[in-house]
CSV table of C-alpha atoms and ligand atoms in Angstrom, one decimal:
chain,number,residue,atom,x,y,z
H,1,MET,CA,-9.1,16.7,184.9
H,2,SER,CA,-8.1,13.0,184.4
H,3,ASP,CA,-8.9,11.3,181.2
H,4,LEU,CA,-12.3,9.6,180.7
H,5,ASN,CA,-11.7,5.9,181.4
H,6,GLU,CA,-14.9,3.8,182.0
H,7,PHE,CA,-17.3,1.5,180.5
H,8,ARG,CA,-20.8,2.9,179.7
H,9,GLN,CA,-23.8,0.8,178.7
H,10,ASP,CA,-26.1,1.9,175.9
H,11,LEU,CA,-29.6,2.1,177.3
H,12,VAL,CA,-31.2,0.8,174.1
H,13,SER,CA,-29.0,-2.0,172.8
H,14,GLY,CA,-27.4,-2.9,176.1
H,15,ASP,CA,-24.0,-2.7,174.3
H,16,TRP,CA,-21.0,-1.5,176.3
H,17,VAL,CA,-18.7,1.2,175.1
H,18,LEU,CA,-15.2,1.6,176.5
H,19,PHE,CA,-14.1,5.2,176.9
H,20,ALA,CA,-10.3,5.3,177.1
H,21,ALA,CA,-9.4,8.9,176.4
H,22,GLY,CA,-5.8,8.4,177.4
H,23,ARG,CA,-5.1,6.2,174.4
H,24,SER,CA,-5.6,9.2,172.2
H,25,LYS,CA,-2.1,10.3,173.3
H,26,ARG,CA,-0.5,7.3,171.5
H,27,THR,CA,1.4,8.0,168.3
H,28,ASN,CA,-0.9,7.4,165.2
H,29,ALA,CA,-4.0,7.0,167.4
H,30,THR,CA,-6.3,8.7,165.1
H,31,GLU,CA,-7.1,8.6,161.4
H,32,LYS,CA,-5.5,11.8,160.9
H,33,ALA,CA,-2.2,10.3,161.9
H,34,VAL,CA,-2.4,7.5,159.3
H,35,VAL,CA,-0.3,9.4,156.8
H,36,ALA,CA,2.4,9.9,159.4
H,37,GLU,CA,2.5,6.3,160.0
H,38,GLU,CA,3.8,5.6,156.6
H,39,HIS,CA,7.2,6.8,157.8
H,40,GLN,CA,6.9,5.1,161.1
H,41,ASP,CA,9.0,2.2,160.1
H,42,ALA,CA,11.9,4.5,161.0
H,43,ARG,CA,13.8,3.5,164.2
H,44,PRO,CA,13.9,3.8,167.0
H,45,CYS,CA,11.2,1.3,167.5
H,46,PRO,CA,9.8,1.0,171.1
H,47,PHE,CA,9.5,-2.8,170.8
H,48,ASP,CA,12.9,-3.7,169.3
H,49,ASP,CA,14.4,-3.9,172.8
H,50,PRO,CA,11.6,-3.5,175.3
H,51,ARG,CA,14.0,-3.5,178.3
H,52,ALA,CA,16.1,-0.6,176.8
H,53,THR,CA,13.0,1.5,176.0
H,54,GLY,CA,11.8,1.4,179.6
H,55,GLN,CA,8.8,-1.0,179.1
H,56,GLU,CA,7.5,-2.8,182.1
H,57,ILE,CA,8.3,-6.4,181.5
H,58,ILE,CA,5.8,-9.0,182.6
H,59,SER,CA,7.4,-12.2,181.2
H,60,GLU,CA,9.8,-13.5,178.6
H,61,TYR,CA,9.7,-16.6,176.5
H,62,LYS,CA,12.7,-18.2,174.8
H,63,LYS,CA,13.2,-20.6,171.8
H,64,GLU,CA,14.8,-24.0,172.3
H,65,ASN,CA,18.0,-22.5,171.2
H,66,GLY,CA,17.9,-20.0,174.1
H,67,GLU,CA,17.1,-17.0,171.9
H,68,LEU,CA,14.6,-14.5,173.4
H,69,TRP,CA,11.4,-14.8,171.2
H,70,VAL,CA,8.5,-13.3,173.1
H,71,THR,CA,8.3,-10.4,175.6
H,72,VAL,CA,5.1,-9.6,177.4
H,73,ILE,CA,4.9,-6.0,178.6
H,74,LYS,CA,2.3,-3.7,180.1
H,75,ASN,CA,0.6,-1.5,177.7
H,76,LYS,CA,2.0,2.0,178.1
H,77,TYR,CA,-1.4,3.5,177.2
H,78,PRO,CA,-3.8,1.0,178.7
H,79,ALA,CA,-7.5,1.0,177.6
H,80,VAL,CA,-8.1,-0.4,181.0
H,81,ALA,CA,-6.1,0.0,184.2
H,82,SER,CA,-5.6,-2.4,187.0
H,83,GLN,CA,-7.3,-1.2,190.2
H,84,VAL,CA,-9.7,-2.5,192.9
H,85,CYS,CA,-12.9,-4.2,191.7
H,86,MET,CA,-15.6,-1.6,191.2
H,87,PRO,CA,-19.3,-2.3,191.0
H,88,ILE,CA,-21.6,-1.2,188.2
H,89,GLU,CA,-22.9,2.2,189.0
H,90,THR,CA,-25.7,4.5,187.6
H,91,ASN,CA,-25.4,7.9,186.1
H,92,GLY,CA,-28.9,9.2,185.4
H,93,PRO,CA,-30.6,6.5,183.5
H,94,PHE,CA,-27.3,4.9,182.4
H,95,SER,CA,-25.1,2.1,183.8
H,96,TRP,CA,-21.3,2.6,184.0
H,97,THR,CA,-18.3,1.1,185.6
H,98,ALA,CA,-14.7,2.0,186.0
H,99,ALA,CA,-12.4,0.6,183.2
H,100,ASN,CA,-10.9,-2.0,185.4
H,101,GLY,CA,-8.7,-4.7,184.0
H,102,PHE,CA,-5.3,-5.6,182.5
H,103,HIS,CA,-3.9,-4.6,179.2
H,104,GLU,CA,-0.7,-6.3,178.1
H,105,VAL,CA,1.3,-6.5,174.9
H,106,VAL,CA,2.8,-9.6,173.5
H,107,VAL,CA,5.9,-8.6,171.5
H,108,THR,CA,7.6,-11.0,169.1
H,109,ASN,CA,11.4,-10.3,168.8
H,110,ASP,CA,11.6,-9.4,165.2
H,111,HIS,CA,10.7,-6.1,163.7
H,112,GLN,CA,10.0,-7.4,160.2
H,113,ARG,CA,8.5,-10.8,160.3
H,114,ILE,CA,4.8,-11.1,161.0
H,115,PHE,CA,2.7,-14.2,161.9
H,116,PRO,CA,2.6,-16.1,158.6
H,117,ASP,CA,6.4,-15.8,158.5
H,118,PHE,CA,6.9,-17.4,161.9
H,119,THR,CA,8.2,-20.9,162.3
H,120,LEU,CA,5.9,-23.6,163.8
H,121,GLU,CA,8.1,-23.2,167.0
H,122,GLU,CA,7.8,-19.4,167.1
H,123,THR,CA,4.0,-19.4,166.7
H,124,THR,CA,3.6,-22.2,169.3
H,125,ILE,CA,5.6,-20.1,171.8
H,126,VAL,CA,3.3,-17.0,171.1
H,127,LEU,CA,0.2,-19.2,171.8
H,128,LYS,CA,1.7,-20.6,174.9
H,129,SER,CA,2.4,-17.0,176.1
H,130,TYR,CA,-1.2,-16.2,175.5
H,131,ARG,CA,-2.4,-19.2,177.5
H,132,GLU,CA,0.1,-18.5,180.4
H,133,ARG,CA,-1.0,-14.8,180.6
H,134,TYR,CA,-4.6,-15.7,180.3
H,135,LEU,CA,-4.3,-18.1,183.3
H,136,ASP,CA,-2.4,-15.4,185.3
H,137,ILE,CA,-4.8,-12.6,184.5
H,138,ALA,CA,-7.8,-14.9,185.2
H,139,LYS,CA,-6.8,-15.1,188.9
H,140,ASN,CA,-8.0,-11.4,189.2
H,141,GLU,CA,-11.4,-11.6,190.8
H,142,CYS,CA,-13.0,-8.7,189.0
H,143,GLY,CA,-12.4,-9.8,185.4
H,144,GLU,CA,-15.3,-11.1,183.4
H,145,TYR,CA,-13.6,-11.7,180.1
H,146,ILE,CA,-10.1,-11.9,178.7
H,147,GLN,CA,-9.8,-10.9,175.0
H,148,ILE,CA,-6.6,-11.9,173.1
H,149,PHE,CA,-6.3,-10.3,169.7
H,150,ASN,CA,-3.7,-9.2,167.1
H,151,ASN,CA,-3.9,-6.3,164.7
H,152,PHE,CA,-1.5,-6.0,161.8
H,153,GLY,CA,-1.2,-3.1,159.5
H,154,LYS,CA,-2.6,0.4,159.8
H,155,ASN,CA,-6.0,-0.4,158.2
H,156,ALA,CA,-6.4,-3.1,161.0
H,157,GLY,CA,-5.6,-0.6,163.7
H,158,ALA,CA,-2.1,-1.3,164.5
H,159,SER,CA,-0.5,1.9,166.0
H,160,ILE,CA,3.0,0.4,166.2
H,161,VAL,CA,4.5,-1.4,163.2
H,162,HIS,CA,6.4,-3.9,165.1
H,163,PRO,CA,4.4,-7.1,165.2
H,164,HIS,CA,2.6,-7.6,168.6
H,165,SER,CA,-0.6,-9.0,170.0
H,166,GLN,CA,-2.6,-7.7,172.9
H,167,ILE,CA,-4.4,-9.1,175.8
H,168,LEU,CA,-7.2,-7.0,177.5
H,169,SER,CA,-9.4,-8.0,180.3
H,170,THR,CA,-12.8,-6.4,181.0
H,171,PRO,CA,-15.0,-6.2,184.0
H,172,ILE,CA,-18.1,-6.8,181.8
H,173,LEU,CA,-19.0,-9.4,179.2
H,174,PRO,CA,-18.2,-7.7,175.8
H,175,PRO,CA,-21.4,-7.4,173.6
H,176,VAL,CA,-20.2,-9.5,170.7
H,177,VAL,CA,-19.1,-12.3,173.1
H,178,ALA,CA,-22.3,-12.0,175.1
H,179,ARG,CA,-24.3,-12.4,171.9
H,180,SER,CA,-22.4,-15.3,170.7
H,181,ILE,CA,-22.6,-17.1,174.2
H,182,ASN,CA,-26.4,-16.3,174.5
H,183,GLY,CA,-26.9,-17.6,171.0
H,184,SER,CA,-25.0,-20.8,171.7
H,185,ALA,CA,-27.0,-21.3,174.8
H,186,GLU,CA,-30.3,-20.8,173.1
H,187,PHE,CA,-29.4,-23.1,170.3
H,188,TYR,CA,-28.3,-25.8,172.9
H,189,ARG,CA,-31.7,-25.3,174.8
H,190,LYS,CA,-33.6,-25.8,171.6
H,191,ASN,CA,-31.6,-28.5,169.9
H,192,LYS,CA,-29.8,-30.3,172.7
H,193,LYS,CA,-26.7,-30.0,170.7
H,194,LYS,CA,-23.7,-27.5,170.6
H,195,VAL,CA,-24.2,-25.0,167.8
H,196,HIS,CA,-20.6,-25.1,166.8
H,197,ASP,CA,-20.7,-28.9,166.4
H,198,THR,CA,-23.6,-28.4,164.1
H,199,ILE,CA,-21.5,-25.8,162.0
H,200,LEU,CA,-18.5,-28.0,161.9
H,201,GLU,CA,-20.4,-31.0,160.8
H,202,TRP,CA,-22.0,-29.0,158.0
H,203,GLU,CA,-18.7,-27.5,156.9
H,204,MET,CA,-17.1,-31.0,157.0
H,205,LYS,CA,-19.9,-32.5,155.0
H,206,GLN,CA,-19.8,-29.7,152.4
H,207,GLU,CA,-15.9,-29.7,152.4
H,208,LYS,CA,-15.7,-26.8,149.9
H,209,ARG,CA,-15.1,-24.1,152.4
H,210,ILE,CA,-12.4,-26.0,154.3
H,211,ILE,CA,-8.9,-24.7,153.9
H,212,PHE,CA,-6.8,-26.7,156.3
H,213,GLU,CA,-7.2,-29.7,158.6
H,214,ASN,CA,-4.8,-31.5,161.0
H,215,GLU,CA,-5.3,-33.9,163.7
H,216,PHE,CA,-6.6,-31.3,166.2
H,217,PHE,CA,-7.7,-28.3,164.1
H,218,ILE,CA,-9.8,-27.3,161.1
H,219,ALA,CA,-9.9,-23.9,159.3
H,220,PHE,CA,-12.7,-22.8,156.9
H,221,CYS,CA,-14.4,-19.8,155.4
H,222,PRO,CA,-17.7,-19.8,157.2
H,223,PHE,CA,-20.9,-20.3,155.2
H,224,THR,CA,-22.1,-16.9,156.8
H,225,SER,CA,-18.7,-15.2,156.6
H,226,LYS,CA,-19.4,-11.5,157.3
H,227,ARG,CA,-16.1,-10.2,155.8
H,228,PRO,CA,-14.4,-11.2,152.6
H,229,TYR,CA,-11.8,-14.0,153.1
H,230,GLU,CA,-12.8,-14.4,156.8
H,231,VAL,CA,-11.4,-17.7,158.2
H,232,ARG,CA,-12.2,-19.5,161.4
H,233,ILE,CA,-10.0,-22.0,163.1
H,234,PHE,CA,-11.7,-24.5,165.4
H,235,PRO,CA,-10.4,-27.3,167.6
H,236,LYS,CA,-11.9,-30.4,166.4
H,237,LEU,CA,-12.5,-31.6,169.9
H,238,SER,CA,-15.3,-29.6,171.5
H,239,ASN,CA,-13.8,-27.5,174.2
H,240,ALA,CA,-15.2,-24.3,175.7
H,241,ARG,CA,-11.9,-22.9,177.0
H,242,PHE,CA,-8.8,-21.8,175.0
H,243,GLU,CA,-6.7,-21.8,178.2
H,244,THR,CA,-7.2,-25.5,178.8
H,245,ILE,CA,-5.6,-26.8,175.6
H,246,ASP,CA,-2.6,-29.0,176.0
H,247,ASN,CA,0.9,-28.5,174.3
H,248,GLN,CA,0.3,-30.9,171.6
H,249,SER,CA,-2.8,-29.4,170.3
H,250,MET,CA,-1.3,-26.0,170.9
H,251,GLU,CA,1.2,-27.0,168.1
H,252,GLY,CA,-1.7,-28.2,165.9
H,253,CYS,CA,-3.2,-24.8,166.4
H,254,ALA,CA,0.0,-23.0,165.6
H,255,GLU,CA,0.2,-25.1,162.4
H,256,ALA,CA,-3.3,-24.1,161.3
H,257,LEU,CA,-2.7,-20.4,162.1
H,258,ASN,CA,0.5,-20.3,160.2
H,259,PHE,CA,-1.0,-22.1,157.2
H,260,VAL,CA,-4.1,-19.8,157.0
H,261,LEU,CA,-2.3,-16.5,157.5
H,262,GLY,CA,0.4,-17.6,155.0
H,263,LYS,CA,-2.3,-18.3,152.4
H,264,LEU,CA,-4.1,-14.9,153.2
H,265,LYS,CA,-0.8,-13.1,152.9
H,266,LYS,CA,-0.4,-14.5,149.3
H,267,VAL,CA,-4.0,-13.7,148.3
H,268,PHE,CA,-3.6,-10.1,149.6
H,269,ASP,CA,-0.1,-9.8,148.1
H,270,GLY,CA,1.6,-6.9,150.0
H,271,ARG,CA,-1.6,-5.2,151.3
H,272,PHE,CA,-2.3,-7.6,154.1
H,273,ASN,CA,-4.0,-5.9,157.0
H,274,PHE,CA,-5.7,-8.3,159.4
H,275,ASN,CA,-7.1,-8.8,162.9
H,276,PHE,CA,-7.3,-12.2,164.4
H,277,PHE,CA,-8.7,-12.9,167.9
H,278,ILE,CA,-9.6,-15.8,170.1
H,279,HIS,CA,-13.2,-16.3,171.3
H,280,THR,CA,-13.5,-18.3,174.4
H,281,SER,CA,-15.7,-18.6,177.5
H,282,PRO,CA,-16.0,-15.8,180.0
H,283,VAL,CA,-13.4,-16.2,182.8
H,284,ARG,CA,-15.7,-18.0,185.4
H,285,GLU,CA,-18.3,-20.6,184.6
H,286,SER,CA,-21.7,-19.3,185.9
H,287,PRO,CA,-24.7,-21.6,186.9
H,288,ASP,CA,-27.0,-19.4,184.6
H,289,LEU,CA,-24.5,-19.7,181.6
H,290,PRO,CA,-22.6,-23.0,181.8
H,291,CYS,CA,-20.6,-22.4,178.8
H,292,SER,CA,-18.7,-25.8,179.0
H,293,GLU,CA,-22.1,-27.4,178.0
H,294,PHE,CA,-22.7,-25.4,174.9
H,295,TYR,CA,-19.7,-23.3,173.8
H,296,HIS,CA,-16.7,-24.0,171.5
H,297,TRP,CA,-13.6,-21.7,171.6
H,298,HIS,CA,-12.1,-20.7,168.3
H,299,ILE,CA,-10.0,-18.2,166.5
H,300,GLU,CA,-11.5,-15.7,163.9
H,301,ILE,CA,-9.2,-14.2,161.3
H,302,ILE,CA,-10.5,-11.1,159.6
H,303,PRO,CA,-8.5,-9.6,156.7
H,304,HIS,CA,-9.3,-6.0,155.8
H,305,TYR,CA,-10.7,-5.9,152.4
H,306,SER,CA,-13.4,-3.3,152.2
H,307,ILE,CA,-14.7,-0.7,154.7
H,308,LEU,CA,-18.1,-0.8,156.4
H,309,ALA,CA,-20.6,1.9,155.3
H,310,GLY,CA,-24.0,3.3,155.9
H,311,PHE,CA,-26.0,0.3,155.3
H,312,ASP,CA,-23.7,-2.0,157.4
H,313,PHE,CA,-23.8,0.4,160.3
H,314,SER,CA,-27.5,1.3,160.1
H,315,THR,CA,-28.8,-2.2,159.7
H,316,GLY,CA,-26.1,-4.5,161.2
H,317,ILE,CA,-26.5,-6.4,157.8
H,318,VAL,CA,-22.9,-6.6,156.7
H,319,VAL,CA,-22.5,-6.7,152.9
H,320,ASN,CA,-19.9,-9.2,151.9
H,321,VAL,CA,-18.8,-9.0,148.3
H,322,ILE,CA,-17.0,-12.3,148.2
H,323,ASP,CA,-18.5,-15.8,148.1
H,324,PRO,CA,-17.0,-17.9,150.8
H,325,ASP,CA,-16.9,-20.9,148.6
H,326,GLN,CA,-14.7,-19.0,146.2
H,327,ALA,CA,-12.5,-17.4,148.9
H,328,ALA,CA,-11.8,-21.0,150.3
H,329,GLU,CA,-11.0,-22.3,146.9
H,330,GLU,CA,-8.6,-19.4,146.2
H,331,LEU,CA,-6.9,-19.8,149.5
H,332,ARG,CA,-6.5,-23.5,148.9
H,333,LYS,CA,-5.1,-23.1,145.5
H,334,ILE,CA,-2.6,-20.2,145.9
B,1,ZN,ZN1,10.6,-3.0,166.1
């Protein structure tokens, strides 16, 4: 029997769940394996030389000096697998669809150094590789959304120590993104103003939660931070689509990302586990949800500080034990 690999929609909440049973075959895929991972720094590392370890290479990016810096490869244990477009079907009262899509890994060519250690050039190249892969994957007609994310550290879900990011496309709009898009649309309908412009104006007026600012980007601990030391990075110019940013603002984004992650690394001092991800518009603009009118792409950075528990899961009310005003002050000062 082949591994279960499909999206199923919850009948009550409407949330989609991705079943990717093949991924349980990865090393350190489950919590049981976390202890084993302590020793995983031992070589050979599958990402030190992706060509030599038989990875399927999609593209490579070099630095100005000719040194190879980024290799994009196909994920060996994809959560979604490229195939023909499939409709949403029913199984009893439930909706489901095949786990169609692309799952790629963006590997940086250094086993030790992680994002906050990268030079401006190095981070800019990573962001450019994200943009280029996004544009290429977006050509596929069945994809609804393309999620770019980075996990670092075992508590943040990274199963391979070597620093890498992932790009995963889905045939459905992910629930968190759908909520955020629908909420932005609703706010726009009511207020004739983009919700993220309202948030940015408030943060800029209050100033105290802002950590970094350059010509193009601004980074702050949101007033409604769900997680301790959560940081969001926004382009100052309202833009619904990450993939449309030009090279100059890409460099501004890299500067903001390096700065914020560098500060977080210092605050977390050696126990820095984090996820960051890009939230942008769905692949295609639809007449029902014209995201360019009301959405604003951004990066969210979530360091792992405390674990979610019964109250958080049962109510959806996440308990944050750190005042974002204090988090921002600490990040600015360190
Ligand atoms: Zn490595």
